[in-house]
PDB file of C-alpha atoms in Angstrom:
ATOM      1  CA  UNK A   1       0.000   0.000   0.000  1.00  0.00           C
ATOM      2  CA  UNK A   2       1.303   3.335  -0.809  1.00  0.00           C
ATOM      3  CA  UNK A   3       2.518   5.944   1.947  1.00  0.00           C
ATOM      4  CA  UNK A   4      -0.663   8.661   0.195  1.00  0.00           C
ATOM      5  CA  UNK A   5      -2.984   5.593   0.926  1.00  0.00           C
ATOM      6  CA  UNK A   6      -1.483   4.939   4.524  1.00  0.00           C
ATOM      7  CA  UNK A   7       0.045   7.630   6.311  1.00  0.00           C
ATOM      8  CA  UNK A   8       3.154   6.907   8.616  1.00  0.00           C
ATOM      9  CA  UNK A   9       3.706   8.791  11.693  1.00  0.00           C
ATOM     10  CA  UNK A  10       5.981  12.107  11.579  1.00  0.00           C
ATOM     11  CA  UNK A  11       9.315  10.426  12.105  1.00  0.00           C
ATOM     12  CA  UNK A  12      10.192  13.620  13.754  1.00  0.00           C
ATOM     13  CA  UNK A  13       7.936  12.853  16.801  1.00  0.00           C
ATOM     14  CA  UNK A  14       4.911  14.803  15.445  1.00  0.00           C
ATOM     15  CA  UNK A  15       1.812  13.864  17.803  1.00  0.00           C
ATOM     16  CA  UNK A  16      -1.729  13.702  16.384  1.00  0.00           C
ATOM     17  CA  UNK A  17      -4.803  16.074  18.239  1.00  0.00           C
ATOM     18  CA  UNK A  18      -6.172  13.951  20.534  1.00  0.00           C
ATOM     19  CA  UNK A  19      -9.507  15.948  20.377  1.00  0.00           C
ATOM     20  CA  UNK A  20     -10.354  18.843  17.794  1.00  0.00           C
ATOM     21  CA  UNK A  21     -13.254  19.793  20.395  1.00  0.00           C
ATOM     22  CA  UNK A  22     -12.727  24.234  20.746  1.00  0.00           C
ATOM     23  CA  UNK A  23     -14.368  26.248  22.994  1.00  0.00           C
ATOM     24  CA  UNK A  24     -17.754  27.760  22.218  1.00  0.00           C
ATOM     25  CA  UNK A  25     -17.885  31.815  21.740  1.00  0.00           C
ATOM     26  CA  UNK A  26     -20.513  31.968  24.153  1.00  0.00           C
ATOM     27  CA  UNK A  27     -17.690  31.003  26.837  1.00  0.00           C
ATOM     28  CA  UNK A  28     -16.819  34.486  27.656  1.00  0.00           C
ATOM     29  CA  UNK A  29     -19.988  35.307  28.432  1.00  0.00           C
ATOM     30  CA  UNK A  30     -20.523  32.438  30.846  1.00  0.00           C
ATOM     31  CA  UNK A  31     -17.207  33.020  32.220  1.00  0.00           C
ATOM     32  CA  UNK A  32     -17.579  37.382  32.501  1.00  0.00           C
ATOM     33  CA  UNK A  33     -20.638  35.988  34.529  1.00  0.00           C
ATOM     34  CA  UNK A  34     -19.194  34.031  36.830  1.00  0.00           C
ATOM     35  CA  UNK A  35     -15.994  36.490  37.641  1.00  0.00           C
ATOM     36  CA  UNK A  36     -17.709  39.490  36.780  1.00  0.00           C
ATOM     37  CA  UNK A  37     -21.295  39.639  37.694  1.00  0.00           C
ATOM     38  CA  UNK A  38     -21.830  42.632  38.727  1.00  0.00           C
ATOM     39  CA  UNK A  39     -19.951  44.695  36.640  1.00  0.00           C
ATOM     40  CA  UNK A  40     -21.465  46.715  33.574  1.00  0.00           C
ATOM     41  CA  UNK A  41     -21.121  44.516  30.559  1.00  0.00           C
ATOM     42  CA  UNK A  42     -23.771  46.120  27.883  1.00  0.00           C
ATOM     43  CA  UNK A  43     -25.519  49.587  27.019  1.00  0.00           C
ATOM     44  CA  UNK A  44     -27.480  50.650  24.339  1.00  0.00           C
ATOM     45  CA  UNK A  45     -29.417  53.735  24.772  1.00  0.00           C
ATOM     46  CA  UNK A  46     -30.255  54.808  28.359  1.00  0.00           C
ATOM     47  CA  UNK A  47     -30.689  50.556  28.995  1.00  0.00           C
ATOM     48  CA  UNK A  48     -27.833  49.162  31.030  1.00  0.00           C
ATOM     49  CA  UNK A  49     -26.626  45.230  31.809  1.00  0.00           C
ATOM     50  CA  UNK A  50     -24.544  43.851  34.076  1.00  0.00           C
ATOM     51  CA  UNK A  51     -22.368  40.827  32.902  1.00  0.00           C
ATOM     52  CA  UNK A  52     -24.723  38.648  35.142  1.00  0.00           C
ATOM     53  CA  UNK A  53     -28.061  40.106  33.802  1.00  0.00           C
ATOM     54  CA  UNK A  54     -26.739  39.372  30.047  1.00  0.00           C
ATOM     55  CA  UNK A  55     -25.802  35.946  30.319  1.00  0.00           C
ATOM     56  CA  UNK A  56     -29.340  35.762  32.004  1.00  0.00           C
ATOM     57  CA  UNK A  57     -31.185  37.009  29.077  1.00  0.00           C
ATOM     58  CA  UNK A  58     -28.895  34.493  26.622  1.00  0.00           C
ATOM     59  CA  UNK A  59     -29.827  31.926  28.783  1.00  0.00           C
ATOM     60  CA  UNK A  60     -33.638  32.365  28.702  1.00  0.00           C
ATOM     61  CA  UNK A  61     -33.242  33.354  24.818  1.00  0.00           C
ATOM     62  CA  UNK A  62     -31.354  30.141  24.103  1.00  0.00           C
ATOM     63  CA  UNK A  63     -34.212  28.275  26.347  1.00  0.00           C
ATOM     64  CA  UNK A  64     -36.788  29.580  24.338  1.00  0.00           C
ATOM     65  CA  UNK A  65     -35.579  28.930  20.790  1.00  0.00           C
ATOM     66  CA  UNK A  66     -34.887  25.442  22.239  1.00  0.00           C
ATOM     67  CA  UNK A  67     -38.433  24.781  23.877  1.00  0.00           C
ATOM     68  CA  UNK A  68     -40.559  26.549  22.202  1.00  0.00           C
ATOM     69  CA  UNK A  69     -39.078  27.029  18.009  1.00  0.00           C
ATOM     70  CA  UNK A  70     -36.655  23.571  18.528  1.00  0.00           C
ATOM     71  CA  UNK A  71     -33.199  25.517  17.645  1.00  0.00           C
ATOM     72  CA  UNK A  72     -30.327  22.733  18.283  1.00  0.00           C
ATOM     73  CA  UNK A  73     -27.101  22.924  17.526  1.00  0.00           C
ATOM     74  CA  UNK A  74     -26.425  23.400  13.360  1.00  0.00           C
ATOM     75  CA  UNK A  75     -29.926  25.291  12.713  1.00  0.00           C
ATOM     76  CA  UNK A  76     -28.951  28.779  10.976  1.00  0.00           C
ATOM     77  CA  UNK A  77     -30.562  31.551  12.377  1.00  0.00           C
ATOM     78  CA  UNK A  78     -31.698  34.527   9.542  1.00  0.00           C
ATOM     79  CA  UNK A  79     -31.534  37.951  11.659  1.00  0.00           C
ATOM     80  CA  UNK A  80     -32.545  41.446  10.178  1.00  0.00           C
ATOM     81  CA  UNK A  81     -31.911  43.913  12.416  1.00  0.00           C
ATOM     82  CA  UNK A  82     -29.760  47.351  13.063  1.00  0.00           C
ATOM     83  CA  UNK A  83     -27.854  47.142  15.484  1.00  0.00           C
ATOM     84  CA  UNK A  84     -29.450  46.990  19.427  1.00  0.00           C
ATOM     85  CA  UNK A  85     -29.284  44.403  22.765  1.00  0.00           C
ATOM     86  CA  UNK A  86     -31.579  41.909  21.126  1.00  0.00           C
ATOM     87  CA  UNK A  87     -29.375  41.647  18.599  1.00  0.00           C
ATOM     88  CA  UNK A  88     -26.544  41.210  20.181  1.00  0.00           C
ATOM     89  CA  UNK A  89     -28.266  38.558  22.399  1.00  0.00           C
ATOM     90  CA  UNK A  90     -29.283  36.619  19.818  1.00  0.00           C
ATOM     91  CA  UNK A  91     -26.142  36.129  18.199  1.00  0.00           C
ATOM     92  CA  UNK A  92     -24.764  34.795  21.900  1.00  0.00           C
ATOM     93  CA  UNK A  93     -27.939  32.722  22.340  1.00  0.00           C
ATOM     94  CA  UNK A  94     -27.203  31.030  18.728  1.00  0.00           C
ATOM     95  CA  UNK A  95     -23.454  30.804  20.304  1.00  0.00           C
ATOM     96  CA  UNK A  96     -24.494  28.741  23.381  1.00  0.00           C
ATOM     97  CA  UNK A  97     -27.045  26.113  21.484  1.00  0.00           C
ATOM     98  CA  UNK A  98     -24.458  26.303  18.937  1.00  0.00           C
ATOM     99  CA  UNK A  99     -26.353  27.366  15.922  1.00  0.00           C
ATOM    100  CA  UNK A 100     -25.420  28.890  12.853  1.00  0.00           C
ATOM    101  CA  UNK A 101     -25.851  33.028  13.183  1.00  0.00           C
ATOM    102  CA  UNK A 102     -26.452  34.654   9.867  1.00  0.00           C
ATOM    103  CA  UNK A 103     -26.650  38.141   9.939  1.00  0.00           C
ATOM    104  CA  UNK A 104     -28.296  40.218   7.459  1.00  0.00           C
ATOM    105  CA  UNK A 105     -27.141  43.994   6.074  1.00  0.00           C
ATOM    106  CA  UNK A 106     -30.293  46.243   7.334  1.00  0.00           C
ATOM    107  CA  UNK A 107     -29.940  48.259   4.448  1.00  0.00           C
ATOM    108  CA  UNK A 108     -30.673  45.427   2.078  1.00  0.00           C
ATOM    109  CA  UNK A 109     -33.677  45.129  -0.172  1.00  0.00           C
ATOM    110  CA  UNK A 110     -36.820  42.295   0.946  1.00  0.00           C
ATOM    111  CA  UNK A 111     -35.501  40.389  -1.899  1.00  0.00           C
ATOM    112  CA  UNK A 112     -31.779  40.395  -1.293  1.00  0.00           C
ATOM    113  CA  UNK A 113     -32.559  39.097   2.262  1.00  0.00           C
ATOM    114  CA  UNK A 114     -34.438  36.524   1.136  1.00  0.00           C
ATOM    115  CA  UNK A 115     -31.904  35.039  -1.345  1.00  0.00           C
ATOM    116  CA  UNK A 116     -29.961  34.723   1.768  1.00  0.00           C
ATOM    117  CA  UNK A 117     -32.710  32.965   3.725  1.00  0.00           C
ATOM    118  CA  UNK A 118     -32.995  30.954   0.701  1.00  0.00           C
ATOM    119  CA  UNK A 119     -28.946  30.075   0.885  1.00  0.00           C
ATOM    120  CA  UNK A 120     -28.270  29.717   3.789  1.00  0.00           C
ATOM    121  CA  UNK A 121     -31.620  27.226   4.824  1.00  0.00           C
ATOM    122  CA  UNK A 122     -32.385  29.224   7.673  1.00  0.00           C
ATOM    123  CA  UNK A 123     -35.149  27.537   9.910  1.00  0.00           C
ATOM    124  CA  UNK A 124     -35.739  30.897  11.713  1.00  0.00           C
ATOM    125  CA  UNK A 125     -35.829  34.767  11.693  1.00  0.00           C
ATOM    126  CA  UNK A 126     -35.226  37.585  14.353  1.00  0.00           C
ATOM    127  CA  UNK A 127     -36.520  40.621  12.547  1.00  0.00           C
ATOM    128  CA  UNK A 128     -36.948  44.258  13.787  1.00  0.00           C
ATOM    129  CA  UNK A 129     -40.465  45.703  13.532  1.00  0.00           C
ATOM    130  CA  UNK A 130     -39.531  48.067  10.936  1.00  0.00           C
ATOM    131  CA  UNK A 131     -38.905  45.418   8.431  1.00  0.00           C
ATOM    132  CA  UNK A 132     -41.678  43.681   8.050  1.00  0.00           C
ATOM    133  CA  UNK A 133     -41.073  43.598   4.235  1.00  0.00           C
ATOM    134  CA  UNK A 134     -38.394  41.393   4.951  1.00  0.00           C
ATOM    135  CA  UNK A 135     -40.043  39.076   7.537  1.00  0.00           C
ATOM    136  CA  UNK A 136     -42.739  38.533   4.337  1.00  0.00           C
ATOM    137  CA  UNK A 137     -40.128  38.107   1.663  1.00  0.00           C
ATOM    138  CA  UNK A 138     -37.684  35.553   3.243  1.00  0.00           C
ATOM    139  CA  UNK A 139     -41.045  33.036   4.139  1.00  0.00           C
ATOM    140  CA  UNK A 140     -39.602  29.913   3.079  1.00  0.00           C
ATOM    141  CA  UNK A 141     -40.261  26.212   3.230  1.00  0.00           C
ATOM    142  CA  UNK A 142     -37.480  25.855   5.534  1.00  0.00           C
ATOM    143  CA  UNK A 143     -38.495  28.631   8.018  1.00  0.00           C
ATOM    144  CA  UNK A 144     -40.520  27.773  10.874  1.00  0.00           C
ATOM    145  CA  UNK A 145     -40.530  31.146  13.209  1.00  0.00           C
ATOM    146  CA  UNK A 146     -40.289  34.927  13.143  1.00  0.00           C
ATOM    147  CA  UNK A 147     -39.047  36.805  15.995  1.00  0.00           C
ATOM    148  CA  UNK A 148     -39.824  40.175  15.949  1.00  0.00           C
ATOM    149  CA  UNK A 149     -37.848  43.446  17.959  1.00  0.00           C
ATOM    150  CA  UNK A 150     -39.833  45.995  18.833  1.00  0.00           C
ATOM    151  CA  UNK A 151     -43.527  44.898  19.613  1.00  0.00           C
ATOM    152  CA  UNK A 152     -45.687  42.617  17.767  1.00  0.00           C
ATOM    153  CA  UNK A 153     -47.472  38.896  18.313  1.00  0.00           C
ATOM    154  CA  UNK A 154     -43.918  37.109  18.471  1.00  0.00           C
ATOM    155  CA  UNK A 155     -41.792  39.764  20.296  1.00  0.00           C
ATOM    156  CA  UNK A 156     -38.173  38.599  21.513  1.00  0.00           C
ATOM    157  CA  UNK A 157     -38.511  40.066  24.931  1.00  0.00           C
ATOM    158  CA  UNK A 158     -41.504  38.145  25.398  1.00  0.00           C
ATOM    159  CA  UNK A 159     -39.573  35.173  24.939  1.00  0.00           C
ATOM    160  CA  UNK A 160     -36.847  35.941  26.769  1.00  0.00           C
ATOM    161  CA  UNK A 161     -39.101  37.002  29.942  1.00  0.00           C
ATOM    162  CA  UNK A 162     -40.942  33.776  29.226  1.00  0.00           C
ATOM    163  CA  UNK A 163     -38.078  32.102  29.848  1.00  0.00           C
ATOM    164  CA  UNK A 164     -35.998  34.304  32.879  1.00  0.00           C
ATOM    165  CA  UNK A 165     -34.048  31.973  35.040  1.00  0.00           C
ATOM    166  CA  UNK A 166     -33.811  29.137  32.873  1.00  0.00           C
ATOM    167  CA  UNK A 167     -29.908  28.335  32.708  1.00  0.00           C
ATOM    168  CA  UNK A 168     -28.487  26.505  29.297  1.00  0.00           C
ATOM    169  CA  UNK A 169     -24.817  25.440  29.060  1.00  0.00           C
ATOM    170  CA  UNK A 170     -22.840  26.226  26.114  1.00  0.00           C
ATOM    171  CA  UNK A 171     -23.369  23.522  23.601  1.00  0.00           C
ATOM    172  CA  UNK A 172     -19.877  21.320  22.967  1.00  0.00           C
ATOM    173  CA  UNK A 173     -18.466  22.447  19.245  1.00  0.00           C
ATOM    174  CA  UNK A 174     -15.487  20.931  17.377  1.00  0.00           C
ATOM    175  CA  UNK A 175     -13.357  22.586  15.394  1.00  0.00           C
ATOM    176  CA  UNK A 176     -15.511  22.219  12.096  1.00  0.00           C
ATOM    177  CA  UNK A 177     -18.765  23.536  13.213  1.00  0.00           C
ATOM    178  CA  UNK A 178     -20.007  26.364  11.513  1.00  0.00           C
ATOM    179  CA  UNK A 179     -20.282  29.195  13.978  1.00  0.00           C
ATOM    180  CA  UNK A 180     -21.806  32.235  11.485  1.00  0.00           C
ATOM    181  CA  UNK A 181     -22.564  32.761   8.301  1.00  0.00           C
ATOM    182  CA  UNK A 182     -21.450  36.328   6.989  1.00  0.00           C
ATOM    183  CA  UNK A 183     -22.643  37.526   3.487  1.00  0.00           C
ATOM    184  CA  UNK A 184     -20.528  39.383   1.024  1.00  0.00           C
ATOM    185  CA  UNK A 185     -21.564  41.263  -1.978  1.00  0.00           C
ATOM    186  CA  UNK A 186     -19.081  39.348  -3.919  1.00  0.00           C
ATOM    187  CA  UNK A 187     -18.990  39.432  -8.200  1.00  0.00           C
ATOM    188  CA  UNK A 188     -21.800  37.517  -9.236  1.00  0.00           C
ATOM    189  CA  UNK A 189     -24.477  39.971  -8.743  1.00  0.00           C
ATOM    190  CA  UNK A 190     -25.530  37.876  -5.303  1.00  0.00           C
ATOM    191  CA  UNK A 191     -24.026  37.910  -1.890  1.00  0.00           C
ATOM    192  CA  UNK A 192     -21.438  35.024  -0.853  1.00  0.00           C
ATOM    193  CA  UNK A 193     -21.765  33.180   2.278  1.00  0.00           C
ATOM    194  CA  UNK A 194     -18.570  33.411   4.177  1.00  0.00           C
ATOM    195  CA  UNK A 195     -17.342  31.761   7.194  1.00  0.00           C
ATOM    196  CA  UNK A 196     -14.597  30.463   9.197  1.00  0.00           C
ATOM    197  CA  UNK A 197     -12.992  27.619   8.369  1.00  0.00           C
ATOM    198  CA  UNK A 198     -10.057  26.280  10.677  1.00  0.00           C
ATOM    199  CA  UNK A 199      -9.190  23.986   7.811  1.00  0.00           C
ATOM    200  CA  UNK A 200      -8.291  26.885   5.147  1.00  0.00           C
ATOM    201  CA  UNK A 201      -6.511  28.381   8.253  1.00  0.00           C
ATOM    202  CA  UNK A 202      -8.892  31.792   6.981  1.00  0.00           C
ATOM    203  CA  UNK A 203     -12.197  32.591   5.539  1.00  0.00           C
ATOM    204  CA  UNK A 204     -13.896  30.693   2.990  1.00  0.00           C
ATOM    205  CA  UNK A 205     -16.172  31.723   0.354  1.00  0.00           C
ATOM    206  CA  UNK A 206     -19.594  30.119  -0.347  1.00  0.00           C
ATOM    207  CA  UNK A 207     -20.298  30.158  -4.003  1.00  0.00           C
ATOM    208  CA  UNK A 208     -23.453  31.438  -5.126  1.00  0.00           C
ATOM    209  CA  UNK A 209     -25.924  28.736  -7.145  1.00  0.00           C
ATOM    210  CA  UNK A 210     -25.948  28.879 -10.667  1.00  0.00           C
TER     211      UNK A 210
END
């Protein structure tokens, strides 16, 4: 058998990973909590959260995408949404149940958004009241909730009060789990999915169907 077909080991003592398990990006958050608790960890606006009331609200956000929407670990998560807390949040919570985030440009048309719904198979959307457009346009077979910021029948905050004081661990990721899915605007007219890929030792580039 050839060496390509059967690798030998490195003869100069090289040593194989025993596990390619990483730690999850949530883990600062868990850990900021524990050391930190009381210490200012968020604002937006006049609103203000300590590193303990954060990881609270990722906690009971990541509880109720598990209970009630069934978000596990792998499920991309569509959000369209300038920038605020429940943003933020929501990327952590996707961290911790280790989903996929996939974050949208808020200045991109109903239709753009929903070619990256489309793409990237996302099962769910967190969408800010003001986009409603969007929330309409990205309704695909695959999706199976809308989250809304800012009021309405399905509001985030409603959630996450639904849930206060549940507490979720940070889901166990390897080295190859997608952690986000960022879009470009690429050359072929339509956004590219790009992510991070420990194997390319970079960024990798999601090619656009035909």
């Amino acid at each position: 058998m050839s060496d390509w077909a059967s690798p030998k080991p490195d003869p100069k003592g090289g040593v194989a990973p025993s596990t390619t398990r990483v730690a999850n990006l949530a883990q600062h958050l868990t850990r900021n909590a524990r050391r930190l608790g009381d210490s200012l960890a968020l604002v937006y606006g006049s609103d203000r959260w300590t590193w303990a009331e954060l990881d609270a609200r990722v906690s009971a956000l990541a509880a109720g995408l598990r209970a009630d929407h069934g978000v596990e670990k792998g499920d991309r998560i569509l959000v369209q949404s300038q920038n605020c807390n429940q943003m933020f949040e929501t990327m952590l919570a996707c961290f911790r149940l280790g989903a996929v985030y996939v974050p949208a440009n808020f200045r991109q048309t109903p239709d753009e958004v929903a070619w990256l719904a489309e793409s990237s198979g996302a099962v769910g959307m967190v969408c800010g009241a003001e986009f409603p457009d969007h929330a309409r346009a990205c309704d695909t077979a695959a999706r199976r909730f809308v989250l809304t910021i800012g009021g309405g029948a399905d509001d985030i905050d409603s959630l996450i009060a639904a849930h206060m004081g549940a507490q979720v661990p940070n889901t166990t990721v390897d080295r190859d789990d997608p952690c986000w899915f960022f879009f470009t605007s690429g050359h072929h007219g339509a956004a590219q999915g790009v992510g991070a890929d420990p194997r390319a030792d970079g960024l990798c580039a999601a090619e656009p169907p035909e």
